[in-house]
Coordinates of C-alpha atoms and ligand atoms in Angstrom, one line a residue:
X1 CA -22.9 -21.1 -28.5
X2 CA -25.8 -19.1 -28.1
X3 CA -25.6 -15.3 -26.4
X4 CA -25.4 -15.5 -23.0
X5 CA -28.2 -12.9 -22.6
X6 CA -30.9 -14.9 -24.0
X7 CA -31.2 -16.3 -20.7
X8 CA -32.6 -13.1 -19.2
X9 CA -35.5 -11.8 -21.2
X10 CA -35.9 -8.0 -21.7
X11 CA -38.9 -8.1 -19.0
X12 CA -36.3 -9.2 -16.1
X13 CA -33.9 -7.0 -16.9
X14 CA -36.2 -4.3 -14.8
X15 CA -36.6 -3.7 -11.3
X16 CA -38.0 -6.7 -9.2
X17 CA -39.8 -5.2 -6.7
X18 CA -42.8 -7.4 -4.9
X19 CA -44.7 -9.5 -7.2
X20 CA -43.4 -7.5 -10.2
X21 CA -40.6 -6.9 -12.9
X22 CA -41.2 -3.4 -13.3
X23 CA -39.2 -0.3 -15.0
X24 CA -38.0 2.6 -13.1
X25 CA -40.8 5.4 -12.2
X26 CA -38.5 7.7 -14.3
X27 CA -38.2 5.4 -17.3
X28 CA -34.1 5.9 -16.8
X29 CA -32.1 3.0 -17.8
X30 CA -28.6 2.3 -17.9
X31 CA -26.1 0.4 -20.0
X32 CA -24.2 -2.6 -18.8
X33 CA -21.1 -3.3 -20.7
X34 CA -18.7 -6.6 -21.8
X35 CA -15.7 -5.6 -20.0
X36 CA -13.7 -7.9 -22.8
X37 CA -14.9 -5.6 -25.4
X38 CA -16.2 -2.3 -24.4
X39 CA -19.6 -3.4 -25.9
X40 CA -23.2 -2.7 -24.3
X41 CA -24.8 -6.1 -23.5
X42 CA -28.0 -4.7 -22.0
X43 CA -29.8 -1.4 -20.6
X44 CA -31.3 -1.9 -17.3
X45 CA -33.6 0.0 -15.3
X46 CA -31.8 2.9 -13.3
X47 CA -33.6 3.2 -10.0
X48 CA -34.2 6.6 -8.2
X49 CA -35.2 6.6 -4.4
X50 CA -38.9 6.3 -5.4
X51 CA -38.1 2.8 -6.7
X52 CA -35.7 1.9 -3.7
X53 CA -38.7 2.9 -1.1
X54 CA -41.2 0.9 -3.2
X55 CA -38.8 -2.2 -2.7
X56 CA -39.2 -1.5 0.8
X57 CA -42.6 -1.3 0.9
X58 CA -42.4 -4.9 -0.3
X59 CA -40.0 -6.3 1.6
X60 CA -41.8 -4.6 4.8
X61 CA -45.2 -6.0 3.9
X62 CA -43.8 -9.4 3.2
X63 CA -41.9 -9.6 6.5
X64 CA -44.3 -10.9 8.9
X65 CA -45.7 -13.5 6.7
X66 CA -42.2 -14.9 5.7
X67 CA -41.2 -14.7 9.4
X68 CA -44.0 -16.6 10.2
X69 CA -43.5 -19.1 7.4
X70 CA -42.3 -22.6 8.7
X71 CA -38.7 -23.1 8.7
X72 CA -39.0 -26.3 7.0
X73 CA -40.8 -24.5 4.2
X74 CA -38.2 -21.8 4.1
X75 CA -35.6 -24.4 3.9
X76 CA -37.2 -26.1 1.1
X77 CA -37.3 -22.9 -1.0
X78 CA -33.6 -22.4 -0.4
X79 CA -33.0 -25.8 -1.6
X80 CA -35.0 -25.2 -4.5
X81 CA -32.7 -22.2 -5.4
X82 CA -29.8 -24.5 -4.9
X83 CA -31.0 -26.8 -6.8
X84 CA -31.9 -24.4 -9.7
X85 CA -28.6 -22.9 -9.9
X86 CA -27.0 -26.2 -10.2
X87 CA -29.1 -27.6 -12.8
X88 CA -28.6 -24.0 -14.7
X89 CA -24.8 -23.5 -13.6
X90 CA -23.6 -22.8 -17.2
X91 CA -26.0 -20.3 -18.0
X92 CA -25.6 -18.2 -14.9
X93 CA -21.5 -18.7 -15.4
X94 CA -21.6 -17.6 -19.1
X95 CA -23.8 -14.5 -17.7
X96 CA -21.0 -13.7 -15.0
X97 CA -18.3 -13.9 -17.4
X98 CA -20.0 -11.6 -19.8
X99 CA -21.0 -8.9 -17.8
X100 CA -17.8 -9.2 -15.2
X101 CA -15.2 -10.6 -17.4
X102 CA -13.7 -13.6 -15.4
X103 CA -12.9 -16.8 -17.5
X104 CA -15.7 -19.3 -17.7
X105 CA -13.8 -21.6 -15.5
X106 CA -13.6 -19.4 -12.7
X107 CA -17.4 -18.4 -13.4
X108 CA -18.6 -21.9 -13.3
X109 CA -16.4 -22.2 -9.7
X110 CA -18.3 -19.2 -8.5
X111 CA -21.7 -20.7 -9.4
X112 CA -21.0 -23.8 -7.4
X113 CA -19.8 -21.8 -4.6
X114 CA -22.5 -19.3 -4.9
X115 CA -25.6 -22.2 -5.2
X116 CA -23.6 -23.6 -1.7
X117 CA -24.8 -20.8 0.6
X118 CA -28.4 -21.7 -0.3
X119 CA -27.8 -25.5 0.3
X120 CA -25.8 -24.6 3.5
X121 CA -28.7 -21.9 4.7
X122 CA -31.4 -24.5 3.8
X123 CA -29.6 -26.7 6.3
X124 CA -29.3 -24.2 9.0
X125 CA -33.0 -22.7 8.6
X126 CA -34.2 -25.3 10.6
X127 CA -31.7 -25.2 13.3
X128 CA -32.5 -21.9 14.9
X129 CA -32.7 -22.2 18.7
X130 CA -33.4 -20.4 21.7
X131 CA -32.2 -21.5 25.6
X132 CA -34.0 -21.9 28.5
X133 CA -32.4 -22.2 31.9
X134 CA -32.7 -21.4 35.5
X135 CA -31.7 -17.9 36.7
X136 CA -28.7 -18.2 39.1
X137 CA -30.4 -17.0 42.6
X138 CA -33.4 -19.2 41.4
X139 CA -36.9 -18.0 41.6
X140 CA -37.4 -17.4 38.0
X141 CA -36.4 -18.6 34.5
X142 CA -34.6 -17.1 31.4
X143 CA -35.9 -18.0 27.9
X144 CA -33.9 -16.5 24.9
X145 CA -35.7 -16.2 21.6
X146 CA -34.2 -15.7 18.4
X147 CA -36.5 -13.5 16.0
X148 CA -35.7 -12.4 12.3
X149 CA -34.1 -8.9 12.4
X150 CA -36.4 -7.8 9.8
X151 CA -36.4 -6.1 6.4
X152 CA -32.3 -6.1 5.1
X153 CA -30.6 -3.8 2.8
X154 CA -27.7 -5.5 0.6
X155 CA -25.2 -3.7 -1.2
X156 CA -22.8 -5.9 -3.3
X157 CA -19.7 -5.2 -5.5
X158 CA -18.9 -6.4 -8.9
X159 CA -16.1 -9.2 -8.6
X160 CA -18.6 -12.0 -7.6
X161 CA -21.8 -11.0 -9.0
X162 CA -23.7 -13.8 -7.6
X163 CA -21.8 -15.2 -4.9
X164 CA -21.7 -12.0 -3.2
X165 CA -25.8 -11.5 -3.0
X166 CA -25.8 -15.3 -2.1
X167 CA -23.8 -15.1 1.0
X168 CA -26.3 -12.4 2.3
X169 CA -29.9 -13.6 0.7
X170 CA -29.3 -17.4 1.8
X171 CA -28.6 -16.6 5.5
X172 CA -31.6 -13.7 5.7
X173 CA -34.0 -16.2 4.1
X174 CA -33.2 -19.0 6.3
X175 CA -33.7 -16.6 9.5
X176 CA -37.2 -15.1 8.3
X177 CA -36.0 -12.0 6.8
X178 CA -37.0 -10.1 3.6
X179 CA -34.4 -8.4 1.4
X180 CA -33.3 -5.4 -1.0
X181 CA -30.3 -6.1 -3.0
X182 CA -28.5 -3.3 -4.8
X183 CA -26.1 -5.0 -7.2
X184 CA -23.2 -3.3 -8.1
X185 CA -24.1 -1.0 -11.7
X186 CA -21.3 -2.6 -13.5
X187 CA -22.6 -6.2 -13.2
X188 CA -26.5 -6.3 -12.1
X189 CA -27.7 -9.3 -14.7
X190 CA -26.7 -12.0 -12.5
X191 CA -28.7 -10.8 -9.4
X192 CA -31.4 -10.5 -11.7
X193 CA -31.2 -14.0 -12.8
X194 CA -30.9 -14.8 -9.3
X195 CA -34.3 -13.2 -8.6
X196 CA -36.2 -14.8 -11.6
X197 CA -34.6 -18.1 -10.7
X198 CA -36.3 -17.5 -6.9
X199 CA -39.7 -16.6 -8.5
X200 CA -39.7 -19.8 -11.0
X201 CA -38.9 -21.9 -7.2
X202 CA -41.9 -20.2 -5.6
X203 CA -40.0 -17.8 -3.1
X204 CA -43.1 -15.2 -2.1
X205 CA -43.1 -12.0 -3.3
X206 CA -41.2 -9.2 -1.5
X207 CA -39.1 -11.6 -0.3
X208 CA -36.2 -11.2 -2.8
X209 CA -36.5 -7.5 -4.2
X210 CA -33.6 -6.1 -6.8
X211 CA -33.2 -2.6 -7.4
X212 CA -30.7 -1.8 -10.2
X213 CA -29.4 1.6 -10.1
X214 CA -26.2 3.8 -11.3
X215 CA -27.5 6.4 -8.0
X216 CA -26.0 3.9 -5.2
X217 CA -25.4 7.1 -3.1
X218 CA -28.6 8.5 -3.0
X219 CA -30.9 5.1 -2.8
X220 CA -29.0 3.4 -0.5
X221 CA -28.8 6.5 1.9
X222 CA -32.6 6.8 1.4
X223 CA -33.4 2.8 2.2
X224 CA -30.8 3.4 5.6
X225 CA -32.9 6.7 6.7
X226 CA -35.9 4.8 6.6
X227 CA -36.7 3.1 10.2
X228 CA -38.6 0.4 8.4
X229 CA -35.1 -0.9 7.3
X230 CA -33.3 -3.3 10.1
X231 CA -30.4 -4.2 8.8
X232 CA -27.4 -3.2 6.4
X233 CA -25.2 -6.3 4.9
X234 CA -22.5 -4.6 2.8
X235 CA -19.6 -6.1 0.5
X236 CA -17.2 -3.6 -0.7
X237 CA -14.6 -0.8 -0.5
X238 CA -13.4 0.2 2.9
X239 CA -13.8 3.7 1.7
X240 CA -17.6 3.4 1.2
X241 CA -17.8 0.8 3.6
X242 CA -17.2 3.6 5.9
X243 CA -19.6 6.2 4.7
X244 CA -22.5 3.5 4.9
X245 CA -21.6 3.1 8.3
X246 CA -22.0 6.5 9.4
X247 CA -25.2 6.5 7.7
X248 CA -26.5 3.2 9.5
X249 CA -25.5 4.8 12.7
X250 CA -28.5 7.6 12.3
X251 CA -30.7 4.7 12.8
X252 CA -28.5 2.5 15.0
X253 CA -29.0 -0.6 12.3
X254 CA -27.5 -3.9 12.8
X255 CA -24.4 -4.0 10.2
X256 CA -22.4 -6.5 8.6
X257 CA -19.4 -5.3 6.5
X258 CA -17.4 -7.1 4.3
X259 CA -14.7 -4.9 3.2
X260 CA -11.1 -4.6 1.6
X261 CA -8.1 -6.5 2.2
X262 CA -4.3 -6.6 1.8
X263 CA -3.7 -10.0 2.3
X264 CA 0.2 -11.2 3.2
X265 CA 1.3 -14.6 1.5
X266 CA 4.3 -16.2 3.4
X267 CA 6.3 -18.9 2.1
X268 CA 9.1 -20.1 4.8
X269 CA 12.3 -21.7 3.5
X270 CA 11.0 -25.3 5.1
X271 CA 7.8 -25.0 3.0
X272 CA 6.9 -27.8 0.3
X273 CA 7.3 -25.6 -2.5
X274 CA 5.2 -27.0 -5.2
X275 CA 2.2 -26.8 -2.5
X276 CA 3.4 -23.1 -1.9
X277 CA 3.5 -22.5 -5.6
X278 CA 0.0 -23.8 -6.2
X279 CA -0.9 -22.0 -3.3
X280 CA 0.4 -19.1 -4.2
X281 CA -0.9 -19.3 -7.6
X282 CA -4.7 -19.7 -6.5
X283 CA -4.2 -17.0 -3.7
X284 CA -3.3 -14.3 -6.6
X285 CA -4.9 -15.4 -9.3
X286 CA -8.4 -16.2 -8.5
X287 CA -10.9 -14.3 -10.1
X288 CA -8.0 -12.6 -12.2
X289 CA -6.6 -11.5 -8.7
X290 CA -9.7 -9.4 -8.5
X291 CA -10.6 -10.8 -5.0
X292 CA -10.7 -9.4 -1.4
X293 CA -8.6 -11.9 -0.4
X294 CA -6.2 -12.2 -3.2
X295 CA -2.7 -12.4 -2.0
X296 CA -1.4 -8.9 -2.3
X297 CA 1.6 -9.1 -1.0
X298 CA 4.0 -12.1 -1.3
X299 CA 6.7 -12.4 1.3
X300 CA 9.6 -15.3 0.8
X301 CA 12.1 -16.6 3.4
X302 CA 15.7 -15.5 1.8
X303 CA 16.7 -18.6 1.1
X304 CA 14.5 -20.2 -1.2
X305 CA 13.5 -16.9 -3.1
X306 CA 15.5 -17.7 -5.9
X307 CA 13.9 -20.7 -6.9
X308 CA 10.2 -19.6 -5.9
X309 CA 10.4 -16.5 -7.6
X310 CA 11.7 -18.3 -11.0
X311 CA 9.1 -20.7 -10.8
X312 CA 6.2 -18.6 -10.0
X313 CA 7.3 -16.2 -12.8
X314 CA 7.3 -19.0 -15.1
X315 CA 3.7 -20.2 -14.1
X316 CA 2.5 -16.5 -14.1
X317 CA 4.3 -16.0 -17.4
X318 CA 2.2 -19.2 -19.0
X319 CA -1.5 -18.1 -18.4
X320 CA -2.9 -17.0 -21.6
X321 CA -5.2 -13.7 -21.7
X322 CA -8.3 -13.1 -23.6
X323 CA -11.7 -13.1 -23.6
X324 CA -13.5 -15.3 -20.7
X325 CA -15.8 -17.0 -22.9
X326 CA -13.2 -18.3 -25.2
X327 CA -11.5 -21.5 -24.8
X328 CA -8.3 -21.9 -22.7
X329 CA -8.5 -18.4 -21.5
X330 CA -6.7 -18.1 -18.1
X331 CA -7.2 -14.7 -17.3
X332 CA -10.0 -12.2 -18.4
X333 CA -10.6 -8.5 -18.6
X334 CA -10.3 -6.3 -15.5
X335 CA -13.6 -4.7 -14.8
X336 CA -13.0 -1.2 -16.1
X337 CA -10.5 1.2 -17.5
X338 CA -10.1 2.8 -14.4
X339 CA -9.0 -0.7 -12.6
X340 CA -6.5 -1.2 -15.5
X341 CA -5.1 2.4 -15.3
X342 CA -5.0 2.0 -11.5
X343 CA -3.0 -1.1 -11.8
X344 CA -0.7 0.3 -14.5
X345 CA 0.1 3.2 -12.2
X346 CA 0.7 1.0 -8.9
X347 CA 3.5 -0.9 -11.3
X348 CA 5.3 2.2 -12.4
X349 CA 5.3 3.5 -9.0
X350 CA 7.0 0.3 -7.6
X351 CA 9.7 0.3 -10.5
X352 CA 10.2 4.2 -9.9
X353 CA 11.0 2.7 -6.4
X354 CA 13.4 0.6 -7.5
X355 CA 11.3 -2.9 -8.3
X356 CA 12.0 -5.1 -11.2
X357 CA 9.7 -6.6 -13.7
X358 CA 9.9 -10.1 -14.4
X359 CA 6.9 -11.0 -16.1
X360 CA 4.2 -8.5 -17.9
X361 CA 4.1 -5.1 -16.6
X362 CA 3.0 -3.6 -20.2
X363 CA -0.7 -3.0 -20.4
X364 CA -1.7 -4.2 -24.5
X365 CA -3.1 -1.8 -26.8
X366 CA -6.5 -2.6 -28.3
X367 CA -10.5 -3.0 -27.1
X368 CA -11.0 -4.4 -23.8
X369 CA -9.9 -3.8 -20.3
X370 CA -7.0 -6.1 -20.2
X371 CA -3.3 -6.2 -18.1
X372 CA -1.2 -9.2 -18.1
X373 CA -0.2 -11.5 -15.1
X374 CA 2.6 -9.4 -13.7
X375 CA 5.5 -10.4 -11.2
X376 CA 7.8 -8.0 -9.9
X377 CA 10.7 -8.5 -7.3
X378 CA 12.8 -6.1 -5.2
X379 CA 9.8 -4.3 -4.1
X380 CA 10.8 -1.5 -1.7
X381 CA 8.5 -1.6 1.7
X382 CA 7.5 2.0 0.1
X383 CA 6.0 1.0 -2.6
X384 CA 2.1 2.0 -3.0
X385 CA 1.3 -1.2 -3.9
X386 CA 2.1 -2.7 -0.8
X387 CA -0.7 -0.7 1.1
X388 CA -3.4 -0.3 -1.6
X389 CA -5.6 -3.2 -2.8
X390 CA -4.0 -4.1 -6.0
X391 CA -7.1 -6.1 -7.3
X392 CA -5.5 -7.6 -10.4
X393 CA -3.2 -9.8 -11.6
X394 CA 0.3 -8.5 -10.4
X395 CA 2.3 -10.1 -7.7
X396 CA 4.8 -8.2 -5.5
X397 CA 7.4 -10.7 -4.2
X398 CA 9.6 -9.2 -1.3
X399 CA 11.9 -11.5 0.7
X400 CA 12.0 -11.7 4.4
X401 CA 15.0 -13.2 7.1
X402 CA 13.2 -13.6 10.5
X403 CA 9.2 -14.5 11.4
X404 CA 9.2 -11.5 13.9
X405 CA 10.2 -9.2 10.8
X406 CA 7.8 -10.6 8.4
X407 CA 4.9 -11.1 10.9
X408 CA 5.2 -7.1 11.8
X409 CA 5.3 -6.1 8.1
X410 CA 2.5 -8.6 7.2
X411 CA 0.3 -6.5 10.1
X412 CA 1.3 -3.1 8.9
X413 CA -1.9 -2.2 7.3
X414 CA -5.5 -1.2 8.3
X415 CA -6.8 -4.2 6.4
X416 CA -7.1 -7.7 8.4
X417 CA -8.9 -10.1 6.2
X418 CA -7.1 -13.0 4.9
X419 CA -3.6 -14.2 5.1
X420 CA -1.7 -17.5 3.7
X421 CA 1.5 -19.2 5.3
X422 CA 3.4 -22.0 3.9
X423 CA 5.4 -23.9 5.8
X424 CA 6.1 -27.7 7.1
X425 CA 6.7 -26.6 10.7
X426 CA 3.4 -27.2 12.7
X427 CA 4.5 -24.9 15.6
X428 CA 5.6 -22.1 13.4
X429 CA 2.3 -22.2 11.4
X430 CA 0.7 -21.9 14.4
X431 CA 2.4 -19.0 15.7
X432 CA 1.8 -17.1 12.6
X433 CA -1.8 -18.0 13.3
X434 CA -2.0 -16.6 16.5
X435 CA 0.3 -13.5 15.4
X436 CA -1.3 -12.4 12.3
X437 CA -4.3 -10.2 12.4
X438 CA -6.7 -11.4 10.1
X439 CA -10.0 -13.1 10.1
X440 CA -9.1 -15.9 7.8
X441 CA -5.7 -17.4 7.6
X442 CA -4.9 -20.2 5.3
X443 CA -2.3 -22.7 6.3
X444 CA -0.5 -24.7 3.0
X445 CA -3.6 -23.8 1.1
X446 CA -4.5 -20.4 -1.2
X447 CA -8.3 -21.4 -1.4
X448 CA -10.1 -20.5 1.9
X449 CA -13.4 -19.4 0.6
X450 CA -16.2 -22.1 1.6
X451 CA -19.7 -21.6 2.7
X452 CA -19.4 -23.6 6.0
X453 CA -16.4 -21.4 7.3
X454 CA -17.0 -18.2 8.9
X455 CA -15.7 -15.4 6.2
X456 CA -15.3 -12.1 7.5
X457 CA -12.1 -9.7 8.7
X458 CA -10.8 -7.8 11.2
X459 CA -9.6 -4.1 11.6
X460 CA -10.9 -2.2 8.6
X461 CA -11.8 -5.0 7.1
X462 CA -14.9 -5.7 8.4
X463 CA -17.2 -6.6 11.3
X464 CA -19.6 -9.9 11.1
X465 CA -19.4 -13.1 9.6
X466 CA -20.8 -14.7 6.6
X467 CA -21.5 -18.4 5.9
X468 CA -21.2 -21.3 8.8
X469 CA -23.2 -21.3 11.8
X470 CA -22.2 -17.6 12.2
X471 CA -23.8 -16.4 9.1
X472 CA -27.4 -16.8 10.0
X473 CA -26.9 -15.2 13.5
X474 CA -25.9 -12.0 11.5
X475 CA -29.8 -11.9 10.8
X476 CA -31.5 -12.7 14.2
X477 CA -31.9 -10.8 17.2
X478 CA -32.6 -12.3 20.7
X479 CA -35.0 -11.5 23.0
X480 CA -34.5 -12.5 26.7
X481 CA -37.7 -13.2 28.2
X482 CA -37.9 -13.5 32.0
X483 CA -40.8 -16.3 33.5
X484 CA -41.3 -16.1 37.3
X485 CA -41.4 -19.2 38.5
X486 CA -40.5 -19.5 42.4
Ligands
NAP501 P1 -17.0 -0.3 -3.6 O1 -17.1 0.5 -5.0 O2 -17.1 0.2 -2.4 O3 -18.8 -0.7 -4.5 C1 -19.4 -1.9 -3.8 C2 -21.1 -1.6 -3.8 O4 -21.2 -0.2 -3.1 C3 -21.2 -1.4 -5.3 O5 -22.8 -2.1 -5.4 C4 -21.4 0.1 -5.2 O6 -22.5 0.7 -6.2 C5 -22.1 0.4 -4.2 N1 -21.7 1.9 -3.8 C6 -20.7 3.1 -4.1 N2 -20.7 4.0 -3.4 C7 -21.9 4.0 -2.4 C8 -22.5 5.0 -1.9 N3 -21.9 5.9 -1.6 N4 -23.3 4.4 -1.0 C9 -24.3 3.5 -1.4 N5 -23.3 2.3 -2.1 C10 -22.8 2.5 -2.8 O7 -16.5 -1.6 -4.4 P2 -16.3 -2.4 -5.7 O8 -15.1 -1.5 -6.5 O9 -17.7 -2.9 -6.3 O10 -15.6 -4.2 -5.2 C11 -14.3 -4.2 -4.7 C12 -14.0 -3.8 -3.5 O11 -14.9 -4.8 -2.4 C13 -12.9 -4.3 -3.1 O12 -12.5 -3.3 -1.9 C14 -12.6 -5.7 -2.5 O13 -11.7 -6.1 -1.2 C15 -14.3 -5.5 -1.3 N6 -14.5 -7.0 -1.7 C16 -14.8 -7.3 0.0 C17 -15.1 -8.6 0.0 C18 -15.4 -9.4 1.6 O14 -16.0 -10.3 1.7 N7 -14.6 -8.8 2.4 C19 -15.7 -9.6 -0.7 C20 -15.7 -8.9 -2.2 C21 -15.1 -7.7 -2.4 P3 -22.2 1.1 -7.7 O15 -21.6 -0.1 -8.4 O16 -23.0 1.6 -8.3 O17 -20.9 1.8 -7.5

């Protein structure tokens, strides 16, 4: 197989600003690594504030024309992007695996998921509607007019290098907004490739700008401080989200915040255990556990604890670990050394407090950032991994004996992104749906991400929704017009 880097020519490993692909004004570059080998795979431009503001110039200049572009035309460009991604799926997937580490099958899944946002929002672009009504007391009419909010700044994480950007760019373009995306420094290549694809299908210059940088703090804060920016959408950790919310407050920016999670996955004694096992494997191991909605805590009702644990441990232990581009690999490399160290420390902390390791638990020697699938039992409530985002292939199993007890434990976190419940009792499932403080819940399902559903959290997991009909509203302001008509 050819080198996945061949799809992104050297001239496109630079900043995408307006109609140009250009070097950083300072000429600086930074290295992107393959996390499975630690080897440099590319150098990309390292933007500073000057470059960030040049991207904002381009987005601001393009704004009026893009907002005035007929919705059908915008829709067609999004459809063309969807088709191009579908046609080039293998190339995009290999690039994702190379820079991020996930197995190729997972990367293919991400391309399909990311591309769907373009299809979904191509369909939404032509369905933006206002309202016309009579004021209750008569005498005048009320007209509501949706308008694009304006140039948007997007900051995205490394765990889904394509989809996290697609979830923002597609609805923004559908609504008539222009965009500047700052991808994670560890995975900038996929976003550059997306920008290249969107250039090729004819998206006008200035509508999709991409600024790669190692200086996220400086560049993003300069963008947020500029009054031409009208919206921030961020996906990443709650910690950085808080910082950006404070900065956005100075300009009273519209914000969408997709932040961290700490999902509980609850297996009731009446569950179909085959379904629960499949669901737990997906909810824990999709994306090597490096997902905001990954099952971080697995609660199993006492009567089925032994059977569930034995079967789950067997399946986890059978997964093969290796380079994501190699055949038959289930678990690729984690993103970096810091991530492996954090996970290793969380496992050691749980063991110190009395947990037992059933599978895995030992980081391997050798190059690359690998950690084996790991299952822990007897994990005490004060173990740090029940509070922190594990963000890796480690599953703590905790037993429970009553619904009230497990509901209280599941809700005992600052996060409120996703949860999972496995039971055959509909009323029980609905009581959990009503009682769990999460923005999303899977009932007898471990896979819940869907472009046609509203993705987003409550509590400190975020503000706003991505995908679905709600997704485009994040990019629309509403002007109310009063029309005198006695
Ligand atoms: P992160 O450290 O918060 O970084 C996310 C993005 O923010 C990166 O582009 C990063 O740039 C940038 N950034 C970091 N510090 C910044 C600052 N001071 N000012 C401006 N930008 C800054 O998160 P991550 O480690 O990439 O991603 C993992 C986190 O994302 C997890 O907490 C996960 O739960 C969350 N996540 C949430 C969702 C959701 O939908 N709720 C989806 C996926 C991931 P650099 O790369 O240069 O540091």
